[in-house]
Amino acid sequence: SMSRAPFVMAKAESAFSRDMKIFDSTIGARFPNPKVTAEYGADTMPETGDNVAKQFGVTREQADTFALASQMKFHAAVQDGFFAGEIHPISVPTGRKTPPVVVDKDEHPRPETTALTLEKLKPLFEGGVVTAGNASGINDGAAALLIGSRAAGEKAGKAPMARIVSAAVAGVEPRIMGVGPVQAIRKALARANLSLADMDIIEINEAFASQVLSCLKLLEVDFKDTRVNPNGGAIAVGHPLGASGARLALTASRELARRNGRYAVVSLCIGVGQGLAVVIERIQ
């Protein structure tokens, strides 16, 4: 729950220390290592979004175009009933005298988004690319997957959806953490003895439009490629920390089944310069 994320305080560095600082943990616990900060700086997540835009030549117009596509693809998937297959409705009490509210759809998507509404938004930083419209939202959310042996699943009467072929993590400079998925994807594909050409789906979590576009540029993949985030992404649905990895793996597994595909690569960038990627194969 990002809306209920607490303020956190580090332990005292010395006896009777009175220089205690409080950090907002909404986007993760922020206890920067002084040595890491001294060497690499301490850019915020939105700043890293602008950093990659500048370094890899992503324009505001390109970022907004990608963001609009994310909203439209997500809305199309909702209209098709695709996401109903992975949403568990929750009944929320509203009081003793009023009926509960059933939450069965995501609140963050904005299907009414247009190129004009995105264009009117001010950048977070002067002259920058990142805006509220082309970045992921701060959301509450959860996702769950069961991972185990095929035998265990069969014993429980559950047919497996997909198998993990390979996984990889990678590190990049913290200031450009958004391109972490690039090296992670390359490593995961190499371990699986596969290439991007073998992938039926390419999922790159949408922390920022500029970040995904930078990754695609380095991977030499057109963002209009129908394999890329085919049902939209975090710019539309949000990015509740700790839930996005499971959500992406689940959605990709179901999309493989829908399009009768075989392989998908699912990836995320992680603050302080990390990338994570997993190659999955649909079990037919």
mmCIF file of C-alpha atoms in Angstrom:
data_model
loop_
_atom_site.group_PDB
_atom_site.id
_atom_site.type_symbol
_atom_site.label_atom_id
_atom_site.label_comp_id
_atom_site.label_asym_id
_atom_site.label_seq_id
_atom_site.Cartn_x
_atom_site.Cartn_y
_atom_site.Cartn_z
ATOM 1 C CA SER A 1 0.000 0.000 0.000
ATOM 2 C CA MET A 2 1.740 3.148 -1.204
ATOM 3 C CA SER A 3 -0.993 5.424 0.154
ATOM 4 C CA ARG A 4 -0.375 4.079 3.666
ATOM 5 C CA ALA A 5 3.405 3.833 3.414
ATOM 6 C CA PRO A 6 4.889 5.073 6.695
ATOM 7 C CA PHE A 7 7.539 7.614 7.445
ATOM 8 C CA VAL A 8 10.635 5.767 8.624
ATOM 9 C CA MET A 9 13.605 6.705 10.766
ATOM 10 C CA ALA A 10 17.055 5.142 10.681
ATOM 11 C CA LYS A 11 18.828 3.948 13.792
ATOM 12 C CA ALA A 12 21.083 6.464 15.506
ATOM 13 C CA GLU A 13 24.616 6.437 14.114
ATOM 14 C CA SER A 14 26.111 7.251 17.499
ATOM 15 C CA ALA A 15 25.162 7.244 21.164
ATOM 16 C CA PHE A 16 22.880 10.126 22.181
ATOM 17 C CA SER A 17 22.592 11.254 18.557
ATOM 18 C CA ARG A 18 20.000 13.981 18.076
ATOM 19 C CA ASP A 19 20.397 14.341 14.329
ATOM 20 C CA MET A 20 17.560 11.986 13.439
ATOM 21 C CA LYS A 21 16.050 12.245 9.947
ATOM 22 C CA ILE A 22 12.668 10.999 8.814
ATOM 23 C CA PHE A 23 12.208 9.512 5.343
ATOM 24 C CA ASP A 24 9.047 9.002 3.303
ATOM 25 C CA SER A 25 8.873 5.327 2.292
ATOM 26 C CA THR A 26 6.165 5.767 -0.355
ATOM 27 C CA ILE A 27 8.572 4.895 -3.165
ATOM 28 C CA GLY A 28 10.725 2.606 -1.044
ATOM 29 C CA ALA A 29 12.777 2.999 2.110
ATOM 30 C CA ARG A 30 15.233 5.844 1.563
ATOM 31 C CA PHE A 31 18.350 5.223 3.610
ATOM 32 C CA PRO A 32 21.065 6.381 1.217
ATOM 33 C CA ASN A 33 24.550 5.069 1.833
ATOM 34 C CA PRO A 34 26.751 8.176 2.185
ATOM 35 C CA LYS A 35 29.540 6.558 0.160
ATOM 36 C CA VAL A 36 27.180 5.654 -2.682
ATOM 37 C CA THR A 37 25.706 9.160 -2.628
ATOM 38 C CA ALA A 38 29.174 10.707 -2.721
ATOM 39 C CA GLU A 39 30.141 8.666 -5.788
ATOM 40 C CA TYR A 40 26.864 8.460 -7.713
ATOM 41 C CA GLY A 41 24.622 11.196 -6.314
ATOM 42 C CA ALA A 42 21.129 10.706 -4.933
ATOM 43 C CA ASP A 43 18.790 11.466 -7.824
ATOM 44 C CA THR A 44 15.088 10.889 -7.190
ATOM 45 C CA MET A 45 13.155 8.467 -9.387
ATOM 46 C CA PRO A 46 11.634 11.229 -11.575
ATOM 47 C CA GLU A 47 15.086 12.761 -11.980
ATOM 48 C CA THR A 48 16.372 9.448 -13.300
ATOM 49 C CA GLY A 49 13.502 9.506 -15.791
ATOM 50 C CA ASP A 50 14.753 12.825 -17.110
ATOM 51 C CA ASN A 51 18.358 11.607 -17.018
ATOM 52 C CA VAL A 52 17.686 8.734 -19.416
ATOM 53 C CA ALA A 53 15.586 10.975 -21.653
ATOM 54 C CA LYS A 54 18.500 13.363 -22.009
ATOM 55 C CA GLN A 55 21.167 10.668 -22.370
ATOM 56 C CA PHE A 56 19.304 8.534 -24.906
ATOM 57 C CA GLY A 57 17.473 11.245 -26.812
ATOM 58 C CA VAL A 58 13.838 10.762 -25.797
ATOM 59 C CA THR A 59 11.650 13.819 -26.403
ATOM 60 C CA ARG A 60 8.604 15.004 -24.484
ATOM 61 C CA GLU A 61 6.423 14.321 -27.520
ATOM 62 C CA GLN A 62 7.695 10.740 -27.763
ATOM 63 C CA ALA A 63 7.107 10.160 -24.048
ATOM 64 C CA ASP A 64 3.554 11.502 -24.263
ATOM 65 C CA THR A 65 2.833 9.394 -27.348
ATOM 66 C CA PHE A 66 3.975 6.279 -25.504
ATOM 67 C CA ALA A 67 1.908 7.208 -22.436
ATOM 68 C CA LEU A 68 -1.226 7.690 -24.529
ATOM 69 C CA ALA A 69 -0.678 4.309 -26.176
ATOM 70 C CA SER A 70 -0.389 2.681 -22.745
ATOM 71 C CA GLN A 71 -3.728 4.141 -21.663
ATOM 72 C CA MET A 72 -5.438 3.129 -24.894
ATOM 73 C CA LYS A 73 -4.066 -0.430 -24.902
ATOM 74 C CA PHE A 74 -5.054 -0.935 -21.280
ATOM 75 C CA HIS A 75 -8.564 0.394 -21.923
ATOM 76 C CA ALA A 76 -8.959 -1.870 -24.952
ATOM 77 C CA ALA A 77 -7.959 -4.880 -22.828
ATOM 78 C CA VAL A 78 -10.492 -3.866 -20.165
ATOM 79 C CA GLN A 79 -13.235 -3.514 -22.787
ATOM 80 C CA ASP A 80 -12.358 -6.962 -24.126
ATOM 81 C CA GLY A 81 -12.743 -8.405 -20.638
ATOM 82 C CA PHE A 82 -9.120 -9.541 -20.554
ATOM 83 C CA PHE A 83 -8.282 -8.216 -17.098
ATOM 84 C CA ALA A 84 -11.421 -9.660 -15.521
ATOM 85 C CA GLY A 85 -9.623 -12.993 -15.676
ATOM 86 C CA GLU A 86 -6.958 -11.859 -13.227
ATOM 87 C CA ILE A 87 -8.868 -9.573 -10.859
ATOM 88 C CA HIS A 88 -10.294 -10.910 -7.603
ATOM 89 C CA PRO A 89 -13.173 -8.624 -6.504
ATOM 90 C CA ILE A 90 -12.888 -7.305 -2.958
ATOM 91 C CA SER A 91 -15.879 -6.326 -0.817
ATOM 92 C CA VAL A 92 -15.047 -3.244 1.261
ATOM 93 C CA PRO A 93 -17.259 -2.401 4.276
ATOM 94 C CA THR A 94 -18.563 1.183 4.319
ATOM 95 C CA GLY A 95 -20.441 1.193 7.616
ATOM 96 C CA ARG A 96 -23.073 -0.656 9.600
ATOM 97 C CA LYS A 97 -26.014 0.883 7.741
ATOM 98 C CA THR A 98 -24.632 1.031 4.228
ATOM 99 C CA PRO A 99 -23.871 -1.814 1.841
ATOM 100 C CA PRO A 100 -20.255 -2.707 1.111
ATOM 101 C CA VAL A 101 -18.551 -1.444 -2.011
ATOM 102 C CA VAL A 102 -17.263 -4.095 -4.394
ATOM 103 C CA VAL A 103 -13.919 -3.139 -5.898
ATOM 104 C CA ASP A 104 -13.508 -5.077 -9.129
ATOM 105 C CA LYS A 105 -11.590 -2.727 -11.380
ATOM 106 C CA ASP A 106 -8.535 -0.525 -11.203
ATOM 107 C CA GLU A 107 -9.021 3.140 -10.359
ATOM 108 C CA HIS A 108 -5.865 4.643 -11.850
ATOM 109 C CA PRO A 109 -6.390 4.205 -15.633
ATOM 110 C CA ARG A 110 -7.572 7.305 -17.491
ATOM 111 C CA PRO A 111 -9.197 6.152 -20.740
ATOM 112 C CA GLU A 112 -10.297 9.727 -21.411
ATOM 113 C CA THR A 113 -6.653 10.753 -21.877
ATOM 114 C CA THR A 114 -5.831 12.559 -25.117
ATOM 115 C CA ALA A 115 -2.654 13.855 -26.688
ATOM 116 C CA LEU A 116 -3.824 17.380 -25.858
ATOM 117 C CA THR A 117 -4.371 16.697 -22.144
ATOM 118 C CA LEU A 118 -0.902 15.165 -21.915
ATOM 119 C CA GLU A 119 0.636 18.067 -23.801
ATOM 120 C CA LYS A 120 -0.846 20.581 -21.336
ATOM 121 C CA LEU A 121 0.790 18.979 -18.281
ATOM 122 C CA LYS A 122 3.799 20.752 -16.848
ATOM 123 C CA PRO A 123 7.062 18.819 -16.583
ATOM 124 C CA LEU A 124 8.131 17.978 -13.062
ATOM 125 C CA PHE A 125 11.471 19.688 -13.638
ATOM 126 C CA GLU A 126 12.124 22.756 -15.765
ATOM 127 C CA GLY A 127 12.899 21.701 -19.324
ATOM 128 C CA GLY A 128 12.369 18.047 -18.450
ATOM 129 C CA VAL A 129 10.346 15.262 -20.040
ATOM 130 C CA VAL A 130 8.699 13.545 -17.052
ATOM 131 C CA THR A 131 5.142 14.631 -16.188
ATOM 132 C CA ALA A 132 2.308 13.182 -14.135
ATOM 133 C CA GLY A 133 0.846 11.897 -17.397
ATOM 134 C CA ASN A 134 3.821 9.941 -18.706
ATOM 135 C CA ALA A 135 4.911 8.384 -15.406
ATOM 136 C CA SER A 136 3.480 5.506 -13.388
ATOM 137 C CA GLY A 137 1.111 6.293 -10.556
ATOM 138 C CA ILE A 138 1.430 5.927 -6.801
ATOM 139 C CA ASN A 139 -1.020 3.130 -6.098
ATOM 140 C CA ASP A 140 -2.205 0.486 -3.713
ATOM 141 C CA GLY A 141 -2.358 -2.985 -5.186
ATOM 142 C CA ALA A 142 -1.429 -6.614 -4.814
ATOM 143 C CA ALA A 143 -0.763 -9.611 -7.017
ATOM 144 C CA ALA A 144 -0.079 -13.249 -6.272
ATOM 145 C CA LEU A 145 1.361 -16.216 -8.132
ATOM 146 C CA LEU A 146 2.048 -19.781 -7.083
ATOM 147 C CA ILE A 147 5.502 -21.031 -8.057
ATOM 148 C CA GLY A 148 6.381 -24.671 -7.594
ATOM 149 C CA SER A 149 7.164 -27.944 -9.279
ATOM 150 C CA ARG A 150 4.869 -29.306 -11.930
ATOM 151 C CA ALA A 151 4.316 -32.398 -9.796
ATOM 152 C CA ALA A 152 3.151 -30.302 -6.844
ATOM 153 C CA GLY A 153 0.701 -28.455 -9.057
ATOM 154 C CA GLU A 154 -0.701 -31.641 -10.520
ATOM 155 C CA LYS A 155 -1.068 -33.110 -7.033
ATOM 156 C CA ALA A 156 -3.148 -30.075 -6.062
ATOM 157 C CA GLY A 157 -5.185 -30.387 -9.233
ATOM 158 C CA LYS A 158 -3.792 -27.180 -10.747
ATOM 159 C CA ALA A 159 -2.530 -26.983 -14.303
ATOM 160 C CA PRO A 160 0.575 -24.780 -14.701
ATOM 161 C CA MET A 161 0.328 -21.690 -16.902
ATOM 162 C CA ALA A 162 4.004 -21.179 -17.646
ATOM 163 C CA ARG A 163 7.487 -22.096 -16.542
ATOM 164 C CA ILE A 164 10.452 -19.911 -15.689
ATOM 165 C CA VAL A 165 13.121 -20.553 -18.316
ATOM 166 C CA SER A 166 15.744 -18.147 -16.979
ATOM 167 C CA ALA A 167 16.186 -15.027 -14.885
ATOM 168 C CA ALA A 168 18.848 -12.368 -14.511
ATOM 169 C CA VAL A 169 19.675 -9.199 -12.632
ATOM 170 C CA ALA A 170 21.967 -6.405 -13.745
ATOM 171 C CA GLY A 171 23.367 -3.167 -12.405
ATOM 172 C CA VAL A 172 23.795 0.256 -14.000
ATOM 173 C CA GLU A 173 24.610 3.727 -12.711
ATOM 174 C CA PRO A 174 21.922 4.784 -10.207
ATOM 175 C CA ARG A 175 21.310 8.023 -12.126
ATOM 176 C CA ILE A 176 20.106 6.006 -15.145
ATOM 177 C CA MET A 177 18.492 3.158 -13.239
ATOM 178 C CA GLY A 178 15.656 3.071 -15.776
ATOM 179 C CA VAL A 179 17.768 1.249 -18.376
ATOM 180 C CA GLY A 180 18.620 -1.553 -15.955
ATOM 181 C CA PRO A 181 16.215 -3.915 -17.777
ATOM 182 C CA VAL A 182 18.343 -3.771 -20.936
ATOM 183 C CA GLN A 183 21.298 -5.701 -19.549
ATOM 184 C CA ALA A 184 19.004 -7.917 -17.480
ATOM 185 C CA ILE A 185 17.021 -8.863 -20.598
ATOM 186 C CA ARG A 186 20.195 -9.605 -22.549
ATOM 187 C CA LYS A 187 21.537 -11.797 -19.745
ATOM 188 C CA ALA A 188 18.263 -13.672 -19.269
ATOM 189 C CA LEU A 189 17.949 -14.325 -23.008
ATOM 190 C CA ALA A 190 21.551 -15.542 -23.213
ATOM 191 C CA ARG A 191 20.968 -17.930 -20.315
ATOM 192 C CA ALA A 192 17.886 -19.272 -22.086
ATOM 193 C CA ASN A 193 19.787 -19.541 -25.385
ATOM 194 C CA LEU A 194 17.116 -17.368 -26.968
ATOM 195 C CA SER A 195 16.913 -13.941 -28.626
ATOM 196 C CA LEU A 196 14.410 -11.100 -28.716
ATOM 197 C CA ALA A 197 13.266 -12.456 -32.070
ATOM 198 C CA ASP A 198 12.042 -15.569 -30.235
ATOM 199 C CA MET A 199 9.868 -13.550 -27.856
ATOM 200 C CA ASP A 200 6.130 -13.315 -28.464
ATOM 201 C CA ILE A 201 5.792 -10.701 -25.708
ATOM 202 C CA ILE A 202 8.258 -8.103 -24.425
ATOM 203 C CA GLU A 203 7.173 -6.551 -21.130
ATOM 204 C CA ILE A 204 9.164 -3.631 -19.722
ATOM 205 C CA ASN A 205 7.569 -2.130 -16.633
ATOM 206 C CA GLU A 206 6.513 1.449 -17.259
ATOM 207 C CA ALA A 207 8.035 3.409 -14.417
ATOM 208 C CA PHE A 208 8.389 6.298 -16.871
ATOM 209 C CA ALA A 209 7.664 6.508 -20.581
ATOM 210 C CA SER A 210 11.132 7.968 -21.134
ATOM 211 C CA GLN A 211 12.643 4.969 -19.359
ATOM 212 C CA VAL A 212 10.851 2.337 -21.460
ATOM 213 C CA LEU A 213 11.627 4.221 -24.669
ATOM 214 C CA SER A 214 15.303 4.393 -23.692
ATOM 215 C CA CYS A 215 15.328 0.635 -23.078
ATOM 216 C CA LEU A 216 13.662 -0.048 -26.416
ATOM 217 C CA LYS A 217 16.123 2.207 -28.203
ATOM 218 C CA LEU A 218 19.060 0.310 -26.697
ATOM 219 C CA LEU A 219 17.407 -3.026 -27.523
ATOM 220 C CA GLU A 220 16.668 -1.785 -31.059
ATOM 221 C CA VAL A 221 12.945 -2.498 -30.753
ATOM 222 C CA ASP A 222 10.263 -0.130 -32.087
ATOM 223 C CA PHE A 223 7.811 0.914 -29.371
ATOM 224 C CA LYS A 224 4.996 0.271 -31.863
ATOM 225 C CA ASP A 225 6.021 -3.394 -32.015
ATOM 226 C CA THR A 226 2.851 -5.261 -31.037
ATOM 227 C CA ARG A 227 4.867 -7.494 -28.697
ATOM 228 C CA VAL A 228 5.769 -4.551 -26.440
ATOM 229 C CA ASN A 229 3.466 -4.154 -23.418
ATOM 230 C CA PRO A 230 0.483 -5.348 -25.483
ATOM 231 C CA ASN A 231 -2.079 -4.532 -22.782
ATOM 232 C CA GLY A 232 -0.619 -1.234 -21.650
ATOM 233 C CA GLY A 233 1.345 -0.930 -18.452
ATOM 234 C CA ALA A 234 2.050 0.920 -15.243
ATOM 235 C CA ILE A 235 1.479 4.351 -16.779
ATOM 236 C CA ALA A 236 -2.152 3.283 -17.062
ATOM 237 C CA VAL A 237 -2.677 0.861 -14.183
ATOM 238 C CA GLY A 238 -0.044 2.078 -11.723
ATOM 239 C CA HIS A 239 3.065 0.641 -10.120
ATOM 240 C CA PRO A 240 2.480 -0.437 -6.500
ATOM 241 C CA LEU A 241 5.930 -1.461 -5.320
ATOM 242 C CA GLY A 242 6.239 -5.163 -4.622
ATOM 243 C CA ALA A 243 3.235 -6.078 -6.766
ATOM 244 C CA SER A 244 4.325 -5.147 -10.285
ATOM 245 C CA GLY A 245 6.621 -8.121 -10.877
ATOM 246 C CA ALA A 246 3.917 -10.657 -10.094
ATOM 247 C CA ARG A 247 1.333 -8.654 -12.030
ATOM 248 C CA LEU A 248 3.516 -8.514 -15.130
ATOM 249 C CA ALA A 249 4.341 -12.228 -14.996
ATOM 250 C CA LEU A 250 0.674 -13.127 -14.593
ATOM 251 C CA THR A 251 -0.512 -10.818 -17.367
ATOM 252 C CA ALA A 252 2.232 -12.000 -19.725
ATOM 253 C CA SER A 253 1.398 -15.662 -19.033
ATOM 254 C CA ARG A 254 -2.270 -15.065 -19.793
ATOM 255 C CA GLU A 255 -1.461 -13.035 -22.901
ATOM 256 C CA LEU A 256 0.751 -15.854 -24.196
ATOM 257 C CA ALA A 257 -2.230 -18.175 -23.924
ATOM 258 C CA ARG A 258 -4.537 -15.667 -25.605
ATOM 259 C CA ARG A 259 -2.286 -15.199 -28.632
ATOM 260 C CA ASN A 260 -1.074 -18.811 -28.670
ATOM 261 C CA GLY A 261 2.500 -17.659 -28.111
ATOM 262 C CA ARG A 262 5.394 -19.490 -26.531
ATOM 263 C CA TYR A 263 7.922 -17.115 -24.935
ATOM 264 C CA ALA A 264 7.767 -13.817 -23.062
ATOM 265 C CA VAL A 265 10.418 -11.736 -21.376
ATOM 266 C CA VAL A 266 9.250 -9.708 -18.387
ATOM 267 C CA SER A 267 11.427 -6.979 -16.901
ATOM 268 C CA LEU A 268 11.522 -4.127 -14.401
ATOM 269 C CA CYS A 269 13.894 -1.357 -13.439
ATOM 270 C CA ILE A 270 14.731 -1.015 -9.753
ATOM 271 C CA GLY A 271 15.868 2.061 -7.850
ATOM 272 C CA VAL A 272 19.587 2.623 -7.187
ATOM 273 C CA GLY A 273 20.527 1.105 -10.548
ATOM 274 C CA GLN A 274 19.175 -2.406 -10.916
ATOM 275 C CA GLY A 275 17.352 -4.324 -13.600
ATOM 276 C CA LEU A 276 15.500 -7.640 -13.361
ATOM 277 C CA ALA A 277 14.290 -9.872 -16.178
ATOM 278 C CA VAL A 278 12.616 -13.276 -16.424
ATOM 279 C CA VAL A 279 12.011 -15.386 -19.521
ATOM 280 C CA ILE A 280 8.860 -17.489 -19.263
ATOM 281 C CA GLU A 281 7.481 -20.189 -21.533
ATOM 282 C CA ARG A 282 3.814 -21.064 -21.847
ATOM 283 C CA ILE A 283 3.013 -24.636 -20.935
ATOM 284 C CA GLN A 284 0.621 -26.036 -23.518
#
